[in-house]
PDB file of C-alpha atoms in Angstrom:
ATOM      1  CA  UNK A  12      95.726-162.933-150.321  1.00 82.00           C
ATOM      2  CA  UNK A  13      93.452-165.459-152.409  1.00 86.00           C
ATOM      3  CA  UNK A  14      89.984-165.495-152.809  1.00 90.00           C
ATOM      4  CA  UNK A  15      86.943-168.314-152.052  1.00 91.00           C
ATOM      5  CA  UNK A  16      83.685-168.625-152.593  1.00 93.00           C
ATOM      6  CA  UNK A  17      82.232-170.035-149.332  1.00 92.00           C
ATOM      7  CA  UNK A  18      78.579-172.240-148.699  1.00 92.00           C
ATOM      8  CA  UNK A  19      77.340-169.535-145.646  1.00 91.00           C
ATOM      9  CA  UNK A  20      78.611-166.614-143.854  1.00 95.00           C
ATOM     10  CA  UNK A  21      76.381-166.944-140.572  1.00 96.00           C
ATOM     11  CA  UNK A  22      77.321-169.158-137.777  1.00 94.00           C
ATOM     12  CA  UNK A  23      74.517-170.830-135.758  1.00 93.00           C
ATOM     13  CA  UNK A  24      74.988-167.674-133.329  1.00 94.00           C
ATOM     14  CA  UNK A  25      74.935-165.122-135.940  1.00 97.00           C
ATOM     15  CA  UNK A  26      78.688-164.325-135.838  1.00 96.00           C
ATOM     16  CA  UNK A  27      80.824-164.119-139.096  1.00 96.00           C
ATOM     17  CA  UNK A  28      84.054-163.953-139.952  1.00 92.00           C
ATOM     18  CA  UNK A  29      84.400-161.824-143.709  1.00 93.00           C
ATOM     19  CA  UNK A  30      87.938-162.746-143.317  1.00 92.00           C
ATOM     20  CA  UNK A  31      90.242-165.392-142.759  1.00 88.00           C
ATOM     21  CA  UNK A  32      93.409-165.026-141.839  1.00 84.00           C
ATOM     22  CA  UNK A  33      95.090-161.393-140.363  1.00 84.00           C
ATOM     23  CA  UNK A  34      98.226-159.390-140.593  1.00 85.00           C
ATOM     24  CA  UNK A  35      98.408-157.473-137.443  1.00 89.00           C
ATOM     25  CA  UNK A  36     101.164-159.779-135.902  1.00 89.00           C
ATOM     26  CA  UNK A  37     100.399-160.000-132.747  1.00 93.00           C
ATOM     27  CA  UNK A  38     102.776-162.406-131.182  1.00 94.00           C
ATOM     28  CA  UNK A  39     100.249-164.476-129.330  1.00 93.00           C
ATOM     29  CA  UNK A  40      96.903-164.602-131.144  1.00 89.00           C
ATOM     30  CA  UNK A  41      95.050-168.042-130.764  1.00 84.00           C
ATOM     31  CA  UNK A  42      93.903-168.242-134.660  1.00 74.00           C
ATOM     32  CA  UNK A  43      97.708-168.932-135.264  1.00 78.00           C
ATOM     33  CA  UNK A  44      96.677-172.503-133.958  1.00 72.00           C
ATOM     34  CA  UNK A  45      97.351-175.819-136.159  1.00 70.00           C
ATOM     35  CA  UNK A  46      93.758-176.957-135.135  1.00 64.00           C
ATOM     36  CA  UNK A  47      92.814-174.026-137.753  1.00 58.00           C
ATOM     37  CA  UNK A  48      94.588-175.066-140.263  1.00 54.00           C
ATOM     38  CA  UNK A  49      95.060-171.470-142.321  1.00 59.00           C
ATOM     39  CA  UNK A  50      98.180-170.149-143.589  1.00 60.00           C
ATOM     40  CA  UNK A  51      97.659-167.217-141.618  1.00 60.00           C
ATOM     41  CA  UNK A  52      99.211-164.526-143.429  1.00 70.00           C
ATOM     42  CA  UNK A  53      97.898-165.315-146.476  1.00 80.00           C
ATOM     43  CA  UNK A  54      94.772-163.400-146.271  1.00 88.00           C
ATOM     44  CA  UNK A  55      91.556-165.227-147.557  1.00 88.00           C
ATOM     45  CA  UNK A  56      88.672-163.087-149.355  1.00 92.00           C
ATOM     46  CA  UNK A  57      85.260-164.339-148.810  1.00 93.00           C
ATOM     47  CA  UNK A  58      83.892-163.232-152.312  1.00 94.00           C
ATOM     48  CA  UNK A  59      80.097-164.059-151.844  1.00 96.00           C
ATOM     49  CA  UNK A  60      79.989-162.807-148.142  1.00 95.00           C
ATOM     50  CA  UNK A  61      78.088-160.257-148.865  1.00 97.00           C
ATOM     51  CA  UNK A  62      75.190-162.059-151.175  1.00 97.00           C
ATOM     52  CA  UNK A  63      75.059-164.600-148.854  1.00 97.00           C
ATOM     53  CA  UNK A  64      74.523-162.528-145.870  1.00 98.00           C
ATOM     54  CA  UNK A  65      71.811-160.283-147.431  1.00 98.00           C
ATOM     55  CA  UNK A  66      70.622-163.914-148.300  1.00 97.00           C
ATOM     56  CA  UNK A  67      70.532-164.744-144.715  1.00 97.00           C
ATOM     57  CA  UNK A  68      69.138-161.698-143.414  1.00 97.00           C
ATOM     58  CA  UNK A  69      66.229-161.309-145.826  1.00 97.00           C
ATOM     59  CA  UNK A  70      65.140-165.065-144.584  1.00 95.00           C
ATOM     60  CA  UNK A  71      65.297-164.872-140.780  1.00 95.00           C
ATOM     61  CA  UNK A  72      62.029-164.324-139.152  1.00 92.00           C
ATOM     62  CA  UNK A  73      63.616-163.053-135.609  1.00 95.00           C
ATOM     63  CA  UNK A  74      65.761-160.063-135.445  1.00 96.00           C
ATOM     64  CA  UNK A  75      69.144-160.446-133.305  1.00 97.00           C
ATOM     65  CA  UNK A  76      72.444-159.187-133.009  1.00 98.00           C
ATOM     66  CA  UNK A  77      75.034-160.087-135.530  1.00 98.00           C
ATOM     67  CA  UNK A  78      78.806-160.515-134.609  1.00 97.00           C
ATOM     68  CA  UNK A  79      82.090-160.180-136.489  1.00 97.00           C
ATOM     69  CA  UNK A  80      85.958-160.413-134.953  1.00 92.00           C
ATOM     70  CA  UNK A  81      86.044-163.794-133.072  1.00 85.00           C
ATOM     71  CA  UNK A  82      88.425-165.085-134.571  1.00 81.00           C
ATOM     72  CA  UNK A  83      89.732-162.253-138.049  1.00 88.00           C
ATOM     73  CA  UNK A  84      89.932-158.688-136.899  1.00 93.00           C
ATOM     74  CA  UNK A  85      87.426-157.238-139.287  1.00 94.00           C
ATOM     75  CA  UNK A  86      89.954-153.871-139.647  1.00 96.00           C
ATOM     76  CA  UNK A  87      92.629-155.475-141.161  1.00 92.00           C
ATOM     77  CA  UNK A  88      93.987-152.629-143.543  1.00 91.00           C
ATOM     78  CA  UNK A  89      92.841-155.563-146.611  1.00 91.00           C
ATOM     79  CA  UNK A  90      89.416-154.049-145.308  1.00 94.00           C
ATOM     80  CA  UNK A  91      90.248-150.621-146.528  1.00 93.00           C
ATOM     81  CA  UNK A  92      90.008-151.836-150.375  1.00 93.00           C
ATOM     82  CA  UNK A  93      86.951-154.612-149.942  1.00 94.00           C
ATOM     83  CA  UNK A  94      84.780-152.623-147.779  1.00 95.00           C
ATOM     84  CA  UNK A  95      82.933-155.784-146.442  1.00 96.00           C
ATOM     85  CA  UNK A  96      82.544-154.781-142.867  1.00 97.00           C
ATOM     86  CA  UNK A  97      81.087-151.432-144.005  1.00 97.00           C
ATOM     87  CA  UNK A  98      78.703-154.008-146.395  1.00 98.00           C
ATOM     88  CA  UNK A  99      77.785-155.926-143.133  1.00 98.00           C
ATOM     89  CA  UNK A 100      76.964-153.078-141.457  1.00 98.00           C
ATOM     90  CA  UNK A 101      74.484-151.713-143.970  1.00 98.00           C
ATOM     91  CA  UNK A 102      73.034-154.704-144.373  1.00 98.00           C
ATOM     92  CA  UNK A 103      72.012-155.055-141.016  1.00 98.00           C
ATOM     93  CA  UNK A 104      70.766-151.615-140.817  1.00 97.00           C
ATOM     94  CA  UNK A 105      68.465-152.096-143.935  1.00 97.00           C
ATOM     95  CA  UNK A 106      67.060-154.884-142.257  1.00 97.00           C
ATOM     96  CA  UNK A 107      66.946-153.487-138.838  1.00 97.00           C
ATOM     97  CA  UNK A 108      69.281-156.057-136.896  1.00 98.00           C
ATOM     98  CA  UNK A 109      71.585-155.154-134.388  1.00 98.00           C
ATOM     99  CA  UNK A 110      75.562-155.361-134.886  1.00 98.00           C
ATOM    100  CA  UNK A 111      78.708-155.932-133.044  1.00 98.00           C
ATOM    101  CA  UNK A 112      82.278-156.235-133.951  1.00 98.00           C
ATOM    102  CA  UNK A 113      85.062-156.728-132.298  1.00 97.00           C
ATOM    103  CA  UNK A 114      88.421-154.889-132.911  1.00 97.00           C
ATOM    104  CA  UNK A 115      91.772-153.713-132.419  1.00 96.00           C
ATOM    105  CA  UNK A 116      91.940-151.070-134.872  1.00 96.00           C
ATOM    106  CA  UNK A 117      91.472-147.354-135.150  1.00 97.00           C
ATOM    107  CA  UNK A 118      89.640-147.537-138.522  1.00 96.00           C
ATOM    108  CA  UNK A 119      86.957-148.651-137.042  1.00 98.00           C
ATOM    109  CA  UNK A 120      86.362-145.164-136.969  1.00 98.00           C
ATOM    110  CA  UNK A 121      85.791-144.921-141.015  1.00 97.00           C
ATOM    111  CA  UNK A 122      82.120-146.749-139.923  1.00 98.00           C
ATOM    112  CA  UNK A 123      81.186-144.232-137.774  1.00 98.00           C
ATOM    113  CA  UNK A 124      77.840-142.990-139.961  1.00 97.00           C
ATOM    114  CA  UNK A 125      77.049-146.605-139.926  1.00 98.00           C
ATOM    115  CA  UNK A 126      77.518-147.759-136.553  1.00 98.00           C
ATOM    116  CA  UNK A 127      75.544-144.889-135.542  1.00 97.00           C
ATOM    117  CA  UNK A 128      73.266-145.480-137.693  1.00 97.00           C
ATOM    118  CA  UNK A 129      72.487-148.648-136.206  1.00 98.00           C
ATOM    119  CA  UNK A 130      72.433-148.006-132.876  1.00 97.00           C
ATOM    120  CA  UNK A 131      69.973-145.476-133.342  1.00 96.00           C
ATOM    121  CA  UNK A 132      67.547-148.343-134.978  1.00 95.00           C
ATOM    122  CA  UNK A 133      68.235-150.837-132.600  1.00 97.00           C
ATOM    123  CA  UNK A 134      71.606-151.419-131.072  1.00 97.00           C
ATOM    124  CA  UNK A 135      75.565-151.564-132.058  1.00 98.00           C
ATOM    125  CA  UNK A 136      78.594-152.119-129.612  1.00 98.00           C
ATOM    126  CA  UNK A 137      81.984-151.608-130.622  1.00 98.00           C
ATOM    127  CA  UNK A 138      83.969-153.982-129.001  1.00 98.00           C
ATOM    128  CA  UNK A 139      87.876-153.438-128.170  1.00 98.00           C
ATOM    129  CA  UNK A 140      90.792-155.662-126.979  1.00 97.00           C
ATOM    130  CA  UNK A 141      93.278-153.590-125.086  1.00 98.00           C
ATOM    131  CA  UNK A 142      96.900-155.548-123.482  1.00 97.00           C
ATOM    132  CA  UNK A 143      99.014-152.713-122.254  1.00 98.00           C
ATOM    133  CA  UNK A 144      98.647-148.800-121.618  1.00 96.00           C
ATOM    134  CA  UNK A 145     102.684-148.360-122.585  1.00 97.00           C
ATOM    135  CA  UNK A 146     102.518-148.012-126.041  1.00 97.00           C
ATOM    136  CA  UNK A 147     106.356-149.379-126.911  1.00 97.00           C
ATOM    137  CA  UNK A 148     105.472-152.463-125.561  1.00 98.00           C
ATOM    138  CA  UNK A 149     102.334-152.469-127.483  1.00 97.00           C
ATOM    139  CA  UNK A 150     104.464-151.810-130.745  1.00 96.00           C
ATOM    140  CA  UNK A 151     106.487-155.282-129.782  1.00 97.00           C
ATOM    141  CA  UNK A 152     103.313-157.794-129.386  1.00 97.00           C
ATOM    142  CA  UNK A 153     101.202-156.101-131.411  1.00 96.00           C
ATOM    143  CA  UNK A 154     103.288-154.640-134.240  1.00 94.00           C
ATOM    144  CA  UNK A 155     101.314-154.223-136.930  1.00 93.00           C
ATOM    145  CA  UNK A 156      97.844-152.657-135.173  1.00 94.00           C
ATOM    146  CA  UNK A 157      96.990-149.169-133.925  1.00 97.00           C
ATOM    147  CA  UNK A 158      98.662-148.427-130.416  1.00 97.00           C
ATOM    148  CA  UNK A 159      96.417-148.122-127.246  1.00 97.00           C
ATOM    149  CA  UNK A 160      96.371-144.382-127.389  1.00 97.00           C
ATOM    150  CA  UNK A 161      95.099-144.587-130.564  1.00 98.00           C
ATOM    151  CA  UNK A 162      92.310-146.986-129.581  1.00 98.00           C
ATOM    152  CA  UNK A 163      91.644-145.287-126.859  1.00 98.00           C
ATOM    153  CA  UNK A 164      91.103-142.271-128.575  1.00 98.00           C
ATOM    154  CA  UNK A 165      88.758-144.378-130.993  1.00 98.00           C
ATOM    155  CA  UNK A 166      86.537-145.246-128.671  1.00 98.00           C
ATOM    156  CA  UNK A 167      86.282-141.559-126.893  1.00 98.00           C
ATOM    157  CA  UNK A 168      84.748-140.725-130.359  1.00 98.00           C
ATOM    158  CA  UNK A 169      82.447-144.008-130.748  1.00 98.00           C
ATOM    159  CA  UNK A 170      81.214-143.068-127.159  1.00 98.00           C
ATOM    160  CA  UNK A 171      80.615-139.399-127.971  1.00 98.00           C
ATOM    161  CA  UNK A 172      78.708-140.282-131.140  1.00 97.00           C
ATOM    162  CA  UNK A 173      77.186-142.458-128.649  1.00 97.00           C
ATOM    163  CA  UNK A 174      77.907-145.885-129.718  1.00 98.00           C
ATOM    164  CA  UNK A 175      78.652-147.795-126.534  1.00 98.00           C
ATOM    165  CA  UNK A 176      81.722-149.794-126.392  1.00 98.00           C
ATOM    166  CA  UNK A 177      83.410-153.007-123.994  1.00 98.00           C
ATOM    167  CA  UNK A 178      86.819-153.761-123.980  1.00 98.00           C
ATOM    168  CA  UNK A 179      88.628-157.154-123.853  1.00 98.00           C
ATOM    169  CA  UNK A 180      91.349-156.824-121.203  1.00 98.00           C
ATOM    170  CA  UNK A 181      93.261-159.330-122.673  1.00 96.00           C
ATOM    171  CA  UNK A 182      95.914-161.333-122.496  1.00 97.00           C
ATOM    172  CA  UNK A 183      98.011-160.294-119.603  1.00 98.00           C
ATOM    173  CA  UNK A 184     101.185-161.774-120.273  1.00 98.00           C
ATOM    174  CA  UNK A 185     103.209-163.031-117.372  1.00 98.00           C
ATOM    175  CA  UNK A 186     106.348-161.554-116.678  1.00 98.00           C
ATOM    176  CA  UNK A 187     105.348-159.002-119.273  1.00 98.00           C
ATOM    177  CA  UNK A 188     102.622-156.795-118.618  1.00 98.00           C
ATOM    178  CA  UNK A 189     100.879-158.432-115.685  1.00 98.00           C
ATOM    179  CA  UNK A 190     101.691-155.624-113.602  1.00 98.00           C
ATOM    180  CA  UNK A 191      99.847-153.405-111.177  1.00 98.00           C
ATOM    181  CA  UNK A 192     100.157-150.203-112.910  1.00 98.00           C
ATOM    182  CA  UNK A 193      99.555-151.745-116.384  1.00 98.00           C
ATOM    183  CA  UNK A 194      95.827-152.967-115.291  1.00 98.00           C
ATOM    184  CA  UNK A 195      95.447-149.411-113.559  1.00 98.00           C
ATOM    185  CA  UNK A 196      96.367-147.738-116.258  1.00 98.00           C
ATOM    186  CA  UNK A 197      94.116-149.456-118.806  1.00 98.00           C
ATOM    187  CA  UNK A 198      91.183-149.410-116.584  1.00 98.00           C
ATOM    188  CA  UNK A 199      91.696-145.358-115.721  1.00 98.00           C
ATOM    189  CA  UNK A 200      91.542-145.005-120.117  1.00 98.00           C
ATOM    190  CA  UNK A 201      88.575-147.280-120.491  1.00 98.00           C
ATOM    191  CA  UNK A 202      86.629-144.910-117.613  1.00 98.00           C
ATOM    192  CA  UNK A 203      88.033-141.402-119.060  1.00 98.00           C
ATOM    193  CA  UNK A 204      86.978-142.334-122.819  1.00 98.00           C
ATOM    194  CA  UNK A 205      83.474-143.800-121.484  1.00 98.00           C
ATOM    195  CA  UNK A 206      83.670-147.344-122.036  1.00 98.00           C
ATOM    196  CA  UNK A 207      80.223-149.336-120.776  1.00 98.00           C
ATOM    197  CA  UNK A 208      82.203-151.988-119.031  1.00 98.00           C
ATOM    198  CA  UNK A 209      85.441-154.570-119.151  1.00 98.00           C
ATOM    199  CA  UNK A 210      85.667-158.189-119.905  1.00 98.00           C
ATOM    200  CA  UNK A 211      88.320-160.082-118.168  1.00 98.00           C
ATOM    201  CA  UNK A 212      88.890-163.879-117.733  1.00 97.00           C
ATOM    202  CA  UNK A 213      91.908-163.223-116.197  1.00 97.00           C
ATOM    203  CA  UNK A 214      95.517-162.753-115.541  1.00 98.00           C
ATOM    204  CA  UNK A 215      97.174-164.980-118.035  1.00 98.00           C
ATOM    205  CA  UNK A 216      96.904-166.525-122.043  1.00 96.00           C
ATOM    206  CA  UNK A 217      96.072-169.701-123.868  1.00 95.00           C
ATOM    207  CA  UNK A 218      98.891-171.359-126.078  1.00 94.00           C
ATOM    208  CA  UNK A 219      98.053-174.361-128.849  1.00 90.00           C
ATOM    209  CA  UNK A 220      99.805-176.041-131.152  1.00 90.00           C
ATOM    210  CA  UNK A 221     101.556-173.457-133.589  1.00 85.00           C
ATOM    211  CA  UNK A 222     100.639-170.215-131.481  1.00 90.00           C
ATOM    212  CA  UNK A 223     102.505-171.624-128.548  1.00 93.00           C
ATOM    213  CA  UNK A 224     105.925-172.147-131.052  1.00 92.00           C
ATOM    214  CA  UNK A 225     105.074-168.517-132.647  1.00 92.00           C
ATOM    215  CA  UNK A 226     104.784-166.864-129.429  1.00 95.00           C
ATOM    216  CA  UNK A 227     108.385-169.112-128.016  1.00 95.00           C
ATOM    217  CA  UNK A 228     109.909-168.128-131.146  1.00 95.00           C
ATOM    218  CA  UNK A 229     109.229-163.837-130.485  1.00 96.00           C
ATOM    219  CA  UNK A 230     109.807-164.194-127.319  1.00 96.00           C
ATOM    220  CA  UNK A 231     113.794-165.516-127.978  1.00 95.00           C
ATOM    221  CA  UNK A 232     113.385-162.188-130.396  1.00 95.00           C
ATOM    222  CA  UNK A 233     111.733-159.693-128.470  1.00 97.00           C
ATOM    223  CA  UNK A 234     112.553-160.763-125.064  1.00 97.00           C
ATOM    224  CA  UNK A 235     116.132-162.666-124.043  1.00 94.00           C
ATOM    225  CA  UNK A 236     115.923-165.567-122.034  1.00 95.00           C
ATOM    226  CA  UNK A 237     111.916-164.766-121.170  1.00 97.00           C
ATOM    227  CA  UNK A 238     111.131-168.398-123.265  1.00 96.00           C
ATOM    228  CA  UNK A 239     113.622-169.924-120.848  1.00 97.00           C
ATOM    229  CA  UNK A 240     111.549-168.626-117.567  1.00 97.00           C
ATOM    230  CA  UNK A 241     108.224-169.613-119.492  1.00 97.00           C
ATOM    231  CA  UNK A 242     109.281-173.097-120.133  1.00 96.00           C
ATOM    232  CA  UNK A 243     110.338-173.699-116.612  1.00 96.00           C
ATOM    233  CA  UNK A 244     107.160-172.415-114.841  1.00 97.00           C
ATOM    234  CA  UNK A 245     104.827-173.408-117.386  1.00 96.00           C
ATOM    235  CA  UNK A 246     106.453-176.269-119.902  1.00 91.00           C
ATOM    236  CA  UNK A 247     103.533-177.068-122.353  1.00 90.00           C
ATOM    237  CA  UNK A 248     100.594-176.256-120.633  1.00 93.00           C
ATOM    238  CA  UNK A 249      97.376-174.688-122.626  1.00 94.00           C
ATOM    239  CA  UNK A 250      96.531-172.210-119.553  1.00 95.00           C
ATOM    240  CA  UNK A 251      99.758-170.335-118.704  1.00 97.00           C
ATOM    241  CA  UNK A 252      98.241-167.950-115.660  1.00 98.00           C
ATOM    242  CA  UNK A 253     100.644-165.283-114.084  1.00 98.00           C
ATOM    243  CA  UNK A 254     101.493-166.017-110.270  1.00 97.00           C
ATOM    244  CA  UNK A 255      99.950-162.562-109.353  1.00 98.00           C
ATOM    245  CA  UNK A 256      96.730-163.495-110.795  1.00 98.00           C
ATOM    246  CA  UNK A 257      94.939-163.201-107.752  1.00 98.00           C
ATOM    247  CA  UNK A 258      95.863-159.881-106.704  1.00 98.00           C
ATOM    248  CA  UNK A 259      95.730-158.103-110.103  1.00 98.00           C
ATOM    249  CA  UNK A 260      91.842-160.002-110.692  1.00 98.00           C
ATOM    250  CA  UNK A 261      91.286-158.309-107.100  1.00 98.00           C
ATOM    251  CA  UNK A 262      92.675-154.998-108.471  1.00 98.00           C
ATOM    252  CA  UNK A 263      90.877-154.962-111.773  1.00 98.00           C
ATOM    253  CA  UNK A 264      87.374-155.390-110.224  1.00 98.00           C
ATOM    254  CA  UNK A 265      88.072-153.150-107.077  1.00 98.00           C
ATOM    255  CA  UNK A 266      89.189-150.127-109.596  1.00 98.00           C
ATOM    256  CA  UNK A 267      86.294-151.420-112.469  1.00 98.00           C
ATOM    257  CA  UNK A 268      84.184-150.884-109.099  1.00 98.00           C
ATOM    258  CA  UNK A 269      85.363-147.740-108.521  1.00 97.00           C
ATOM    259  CA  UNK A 270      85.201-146.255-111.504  1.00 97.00           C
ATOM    260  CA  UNK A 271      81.528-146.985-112.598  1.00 97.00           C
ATOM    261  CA  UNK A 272      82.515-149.745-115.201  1.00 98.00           C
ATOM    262  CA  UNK A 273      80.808-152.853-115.445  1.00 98.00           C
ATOM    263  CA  UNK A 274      83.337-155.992-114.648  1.00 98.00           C
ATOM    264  CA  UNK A 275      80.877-158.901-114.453  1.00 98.00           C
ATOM    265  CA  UNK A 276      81.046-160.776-117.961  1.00 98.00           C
ATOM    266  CA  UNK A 277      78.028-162.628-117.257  1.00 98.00           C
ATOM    267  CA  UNK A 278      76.550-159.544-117.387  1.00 98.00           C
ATOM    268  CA  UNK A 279      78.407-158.215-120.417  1.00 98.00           C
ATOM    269  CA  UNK A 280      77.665-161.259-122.954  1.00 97.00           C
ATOM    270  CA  UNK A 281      73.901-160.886-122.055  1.00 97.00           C
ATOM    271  CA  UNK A 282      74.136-157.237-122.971  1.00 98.00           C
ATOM    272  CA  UNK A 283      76.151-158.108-126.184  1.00 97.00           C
ATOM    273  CA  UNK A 284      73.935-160.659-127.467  1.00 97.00           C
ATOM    274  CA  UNK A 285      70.402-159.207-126.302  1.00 97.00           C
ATOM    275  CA  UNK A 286      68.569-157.398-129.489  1.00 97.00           C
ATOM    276  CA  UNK A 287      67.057-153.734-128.578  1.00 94.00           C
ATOM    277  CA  UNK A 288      65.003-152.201-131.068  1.00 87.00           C
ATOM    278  CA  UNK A 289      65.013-148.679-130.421  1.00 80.00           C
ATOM    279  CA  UNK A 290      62.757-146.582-133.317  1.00 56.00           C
ATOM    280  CA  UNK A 291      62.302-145.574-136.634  1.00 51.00           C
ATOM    281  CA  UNK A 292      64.898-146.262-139.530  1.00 47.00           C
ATOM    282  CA  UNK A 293      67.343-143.331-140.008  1.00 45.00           C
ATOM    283  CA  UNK A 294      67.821-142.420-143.786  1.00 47.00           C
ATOM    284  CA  UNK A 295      71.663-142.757-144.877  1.00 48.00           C
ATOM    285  CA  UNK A 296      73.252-143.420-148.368  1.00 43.00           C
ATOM    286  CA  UNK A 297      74.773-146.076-146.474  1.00 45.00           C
ATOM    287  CA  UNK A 298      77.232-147.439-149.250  1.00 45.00           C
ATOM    288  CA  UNK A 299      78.656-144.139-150.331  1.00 40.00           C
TER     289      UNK A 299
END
């Protein structure tokens, strides 16, 4: 962990990153690319973010939504001692903008009073990557974050405080966990715990320069002989899509259908980044 001092916190489309750098370990996250250039363990501390986001936020003429999670999980247990996400949060509600994060955490669930009370001012979505419903598997690539029946069970208690939620269906591993019953299982949780609606770009991953040696390198640990069958169907290649793409994409929006959840991510991103204001300003002691 080290910390920086940074110039601004707010992208050009209002997203932020409070973080840099994350210690869940899963074995095939993107932001372990070269073209990032972090050490990505060591966890960097964005002392100002907060000052500078207040900053931000007093100046801006236009409410909108504000983002966090693209590429540092803003739960990351480092989060537990700074407290900047729960900063963010009442930040935006004191100056009545909306909020979403995106997560793959259970203490997301520490926020609750805030994200509530945002959503009740305007709007807040919790937002949710889920990879497998077998929870042993989910303990091999992604070791060090909650398991799906514990994020599951999060977001059953963001919907009942009703805080709506989307979940990332991704990635779908080939050979792995692009199977049938895998997307039907995930897709059955997301419906029983209420989610609003499932973003998938499908069946497959993405591997750069320094992710793609990471991920070669737990596979030889986690999976014998599994880097041998992914080098020969898919050698280098960024876009490594599982030969049942088709059918399980055909699966995942029949059941989405089904089941009352929105599947079109056109459709999702507008509702993510359009602003609601909703009524009056609920009275919290927000950093308590």
């Amino acid at each position: 962990m080290h910390f920086v001092d940074v110039k601004h916190i707010l992208s050009p489309r209002n997203g932020m990153n409070l973080y840099r750098g994350c210690s869940h370990g899963c074995i095939y996250c993107d932001s372990r690319s070269s073209r990032y250039g972090m050490e990505f363990e060591d966890i960097e501390v964005k002392t100002n973010a907060i000052e500078l986001l207040e900053e931000a936020l007093r100046r801006k003429r236009v409410k909108c939504m504000l983002g966090t999670g693209a590429m540092t999980d803003p739960y990351i247990p480092l989060e537990s001692r700074m407290g900047h996400v729960r900063k963010a949060l009442s930040l935006a509600h004191r100056y009545g903008f909306g909020f979403t994060l995106m997560t793959k955490s259970a203490r997301v669930l520490r926020d609750v009073d805030l994200l509530e009370a945002v959503n009740q001012k305007t709007k807040c979505v919790v937002q949710m990557t889920l990879t497998t419903c077998d929870d042993e598997l989910c303990k091999k690539i992604e070791p060090h974050v909650s398991t799906t029946k514990e994020r599951l069970e999060a977001l059953k208690v963001l919907h009942q405080a009703g805080i709506p939620t989307v979940v990332w269906l991704c990635p779908i591993l080939p050979f792995i966990n692009d199977t049938e019953a895998n997307i039907r299982g995930i897709v059955r949780g997301c419906s029983e715990v209420g989610v609003y609606g499932v973003i998938c770009f499908g069946m497959g991953l993405t591997l750069r320069e320094g992710s793609r040696e990471y991920f070669y390198a737990q596979l030889d640990r986690l999976f014998p002989q599994m880097k041998e069958k992914y080098l020969r169907t898919f050698g280098t290649r960024y876009h490594l899509i599982s030969p049942r793409n088709d059918e399980l994409m055909r699966t995942f929006h029949h059941i989405c259908e089904a089941s009352g959840l929105i599947h079109d991510n056109a459709k999702l991103f507008a509702y993510l980044s359009r602003f609601e204001e909703k009524g009056r300003p609920v009275q919290l002691s927000l950093f308590d």
